[in-house]
GROMACS .gro file of N, CA and C in nm:
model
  201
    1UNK      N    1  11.333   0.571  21.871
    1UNK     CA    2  11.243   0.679  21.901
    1UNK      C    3  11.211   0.754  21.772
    2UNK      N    4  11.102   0.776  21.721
    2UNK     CA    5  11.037   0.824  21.643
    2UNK      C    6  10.996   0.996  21.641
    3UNK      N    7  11.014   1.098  21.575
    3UNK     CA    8  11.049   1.221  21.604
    3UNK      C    9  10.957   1.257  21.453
    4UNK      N   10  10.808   1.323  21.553
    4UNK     CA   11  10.735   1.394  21.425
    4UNK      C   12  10.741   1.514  21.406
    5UNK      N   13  10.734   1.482  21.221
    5UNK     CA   14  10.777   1.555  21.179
    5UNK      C   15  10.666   1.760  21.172
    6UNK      N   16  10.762   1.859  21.122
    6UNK     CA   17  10.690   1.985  21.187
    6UNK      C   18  10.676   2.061  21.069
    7UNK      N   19  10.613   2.114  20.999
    7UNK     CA   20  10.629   2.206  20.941
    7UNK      C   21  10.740   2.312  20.943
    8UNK      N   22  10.779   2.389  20.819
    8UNK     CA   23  10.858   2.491  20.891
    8UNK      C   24  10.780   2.601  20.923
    9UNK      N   25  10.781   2.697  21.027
    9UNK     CA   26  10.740   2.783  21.026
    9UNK      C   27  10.702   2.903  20.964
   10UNK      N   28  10.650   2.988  20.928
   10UNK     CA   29  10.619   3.139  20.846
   10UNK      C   30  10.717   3.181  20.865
   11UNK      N   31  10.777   3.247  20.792
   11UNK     CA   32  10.900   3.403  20.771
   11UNK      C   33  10.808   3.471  20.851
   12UNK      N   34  10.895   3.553  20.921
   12UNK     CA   35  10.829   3.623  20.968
   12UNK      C   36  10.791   3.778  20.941
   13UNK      N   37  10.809   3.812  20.765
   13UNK     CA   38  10.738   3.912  20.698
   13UNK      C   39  10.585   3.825  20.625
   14UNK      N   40  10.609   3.720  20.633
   14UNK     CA   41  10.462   3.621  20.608
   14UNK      C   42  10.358   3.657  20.687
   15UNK      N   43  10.421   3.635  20.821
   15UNK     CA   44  10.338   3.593  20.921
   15UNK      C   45  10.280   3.768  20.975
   16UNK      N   46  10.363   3.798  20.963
   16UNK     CA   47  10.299   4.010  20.993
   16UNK      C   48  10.182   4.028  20.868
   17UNK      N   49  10.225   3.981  20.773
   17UNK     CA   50  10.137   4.025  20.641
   17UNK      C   51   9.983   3.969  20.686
   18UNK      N   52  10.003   3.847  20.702
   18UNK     CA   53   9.893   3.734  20.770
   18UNK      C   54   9.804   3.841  20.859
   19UNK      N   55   9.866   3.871  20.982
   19UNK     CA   56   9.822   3.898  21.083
   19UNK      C   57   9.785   4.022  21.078
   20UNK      N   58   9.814   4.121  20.973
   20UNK     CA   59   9.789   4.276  20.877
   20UNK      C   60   9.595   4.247  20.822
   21UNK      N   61   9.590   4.115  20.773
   21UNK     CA   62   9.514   4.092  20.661
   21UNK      C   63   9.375   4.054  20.745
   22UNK      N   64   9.445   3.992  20.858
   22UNK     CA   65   9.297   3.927  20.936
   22UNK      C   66   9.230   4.089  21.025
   23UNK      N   67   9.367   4.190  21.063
   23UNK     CA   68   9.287   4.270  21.126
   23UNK      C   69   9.262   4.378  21.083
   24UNK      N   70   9.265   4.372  20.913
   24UNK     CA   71   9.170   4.452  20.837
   24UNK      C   72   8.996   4.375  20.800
   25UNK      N   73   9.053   4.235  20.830
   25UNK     CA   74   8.935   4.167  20.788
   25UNK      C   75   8.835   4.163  20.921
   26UNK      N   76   8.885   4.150  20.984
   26UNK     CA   77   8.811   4.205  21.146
   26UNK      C   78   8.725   4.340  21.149
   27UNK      N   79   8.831   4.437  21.148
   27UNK     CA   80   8.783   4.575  21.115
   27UNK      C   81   8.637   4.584  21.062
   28UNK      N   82   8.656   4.526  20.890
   28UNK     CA   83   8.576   4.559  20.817
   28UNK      C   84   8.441   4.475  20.877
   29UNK      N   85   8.465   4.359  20.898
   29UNK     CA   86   8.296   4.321  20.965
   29UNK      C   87   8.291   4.341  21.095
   30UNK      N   88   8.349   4.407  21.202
   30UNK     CA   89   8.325   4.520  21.304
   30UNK      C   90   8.231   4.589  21.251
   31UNK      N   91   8.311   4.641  21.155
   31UNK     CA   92   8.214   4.771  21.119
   31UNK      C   93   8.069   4.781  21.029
   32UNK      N   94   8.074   4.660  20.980
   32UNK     CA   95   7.944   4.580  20.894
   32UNK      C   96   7.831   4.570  20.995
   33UNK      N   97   7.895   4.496  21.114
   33UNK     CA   98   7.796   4.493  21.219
   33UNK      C   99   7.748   4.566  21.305
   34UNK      N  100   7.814   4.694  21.318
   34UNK     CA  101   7.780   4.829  21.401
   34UNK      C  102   7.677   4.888  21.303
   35UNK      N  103   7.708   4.890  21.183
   35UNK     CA  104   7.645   4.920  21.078
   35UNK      C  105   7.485   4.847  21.085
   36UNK      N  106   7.471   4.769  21.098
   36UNK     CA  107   7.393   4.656  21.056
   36UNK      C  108   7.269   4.692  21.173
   37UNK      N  109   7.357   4.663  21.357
   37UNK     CA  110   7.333   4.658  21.435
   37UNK      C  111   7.217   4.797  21.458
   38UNK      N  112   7.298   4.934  21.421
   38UNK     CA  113   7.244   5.088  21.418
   38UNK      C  114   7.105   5.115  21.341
   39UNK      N  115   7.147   5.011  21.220
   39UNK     CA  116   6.952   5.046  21.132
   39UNK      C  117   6.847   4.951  21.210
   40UNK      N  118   6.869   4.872  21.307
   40UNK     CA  119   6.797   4.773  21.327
   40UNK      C  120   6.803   4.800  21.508
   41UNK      N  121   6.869   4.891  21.545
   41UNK     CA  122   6.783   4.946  21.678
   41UNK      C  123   6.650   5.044  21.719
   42UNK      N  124   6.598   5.046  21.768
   42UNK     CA  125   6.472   5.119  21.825
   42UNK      C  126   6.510   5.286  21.866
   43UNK      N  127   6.615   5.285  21.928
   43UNK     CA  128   6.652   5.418  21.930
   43UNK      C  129   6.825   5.430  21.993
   44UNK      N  130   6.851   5.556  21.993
   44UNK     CA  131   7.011   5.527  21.998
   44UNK      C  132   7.049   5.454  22.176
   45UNK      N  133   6.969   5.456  22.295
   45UNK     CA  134   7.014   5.370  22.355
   45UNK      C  135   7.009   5.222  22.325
   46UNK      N  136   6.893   5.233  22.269
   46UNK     CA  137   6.922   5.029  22.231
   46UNK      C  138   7.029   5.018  22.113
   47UNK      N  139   7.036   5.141  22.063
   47UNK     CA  140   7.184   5.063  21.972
   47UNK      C  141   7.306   5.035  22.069
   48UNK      N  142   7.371   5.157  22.144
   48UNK     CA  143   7.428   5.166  22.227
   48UNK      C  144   7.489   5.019  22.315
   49UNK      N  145   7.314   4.979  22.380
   49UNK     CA  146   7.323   4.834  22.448
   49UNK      C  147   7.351   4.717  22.390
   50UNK      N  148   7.296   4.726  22.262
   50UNK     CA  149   7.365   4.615  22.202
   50UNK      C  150   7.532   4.633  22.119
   51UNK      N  151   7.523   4.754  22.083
   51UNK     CA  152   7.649   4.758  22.040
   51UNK      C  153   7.804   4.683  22.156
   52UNK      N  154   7.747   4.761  22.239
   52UNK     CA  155   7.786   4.712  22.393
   52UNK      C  156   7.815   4.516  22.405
   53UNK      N  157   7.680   4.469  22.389
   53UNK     CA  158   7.675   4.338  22.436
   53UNK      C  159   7.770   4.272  22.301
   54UNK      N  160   7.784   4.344  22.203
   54UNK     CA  161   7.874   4.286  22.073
   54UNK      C  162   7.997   4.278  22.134
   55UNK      N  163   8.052   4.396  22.206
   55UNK     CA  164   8.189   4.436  22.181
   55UNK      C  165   8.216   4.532  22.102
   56UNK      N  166   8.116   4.588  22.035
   56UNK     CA  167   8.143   4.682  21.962
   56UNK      C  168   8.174   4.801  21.977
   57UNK      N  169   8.182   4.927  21.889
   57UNK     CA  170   8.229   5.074  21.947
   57UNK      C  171   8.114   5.096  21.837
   58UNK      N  172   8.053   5.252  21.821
   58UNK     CA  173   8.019   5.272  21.742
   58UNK      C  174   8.040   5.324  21.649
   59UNK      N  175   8.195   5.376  21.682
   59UNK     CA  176   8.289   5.454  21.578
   59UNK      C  177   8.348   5.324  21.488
   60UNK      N  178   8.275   5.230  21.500
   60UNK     CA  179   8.335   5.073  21.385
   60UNK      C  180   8.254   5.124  21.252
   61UNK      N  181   8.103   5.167  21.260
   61UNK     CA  182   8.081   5.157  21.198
   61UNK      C  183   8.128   5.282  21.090
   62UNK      N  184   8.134   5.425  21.167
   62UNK     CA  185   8.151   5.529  21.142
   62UNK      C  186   8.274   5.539  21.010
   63UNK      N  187   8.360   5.468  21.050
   63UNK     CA  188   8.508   5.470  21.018
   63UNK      C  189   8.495   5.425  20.863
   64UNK      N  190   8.404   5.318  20.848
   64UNK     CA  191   8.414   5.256  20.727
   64UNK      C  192   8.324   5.330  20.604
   65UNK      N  193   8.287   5.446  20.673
   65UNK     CA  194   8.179   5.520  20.605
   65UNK      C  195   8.274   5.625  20.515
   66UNK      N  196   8.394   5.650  20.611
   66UNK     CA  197   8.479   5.781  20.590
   66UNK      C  198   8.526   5.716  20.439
   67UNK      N  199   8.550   5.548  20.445
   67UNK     CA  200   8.649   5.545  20.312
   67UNK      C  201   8.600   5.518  20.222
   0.00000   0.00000   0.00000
């Protein structure tokens, strides 16, 4: 019987760092696209609706303004 072979797994201060990095990287194009989404609506309910149909909040974009 033949037994394939596995990687070892991430440490698991790797794998937090990892998972730190993607949901700053998330964040930031959240907020690219609320951004994006807001100059390119008609008025604040159609941002609203589409922000909506994204998933978005509109405090994504807000947030990235503060830093």
């Amino acid at each position: 019987m033949t037994f394939a072979r596995h990687a070892s797994l991430p440490s698991p201060p790797r794998l937090i760092r990892a998972r730190a990095a993607e949901a700053d990287h998330d964040a930031v194009r959240n907020a690219r696209a609320a951004i994006t989404v807001a100059g390119h609506a008609a008025d604040v309910a159609d941002c609203c609706e589409l922000l909506a149909m994204l998933g978005l909040d509109a405090s994504d974009g807000r947030a990235s303004r503060m830093g």
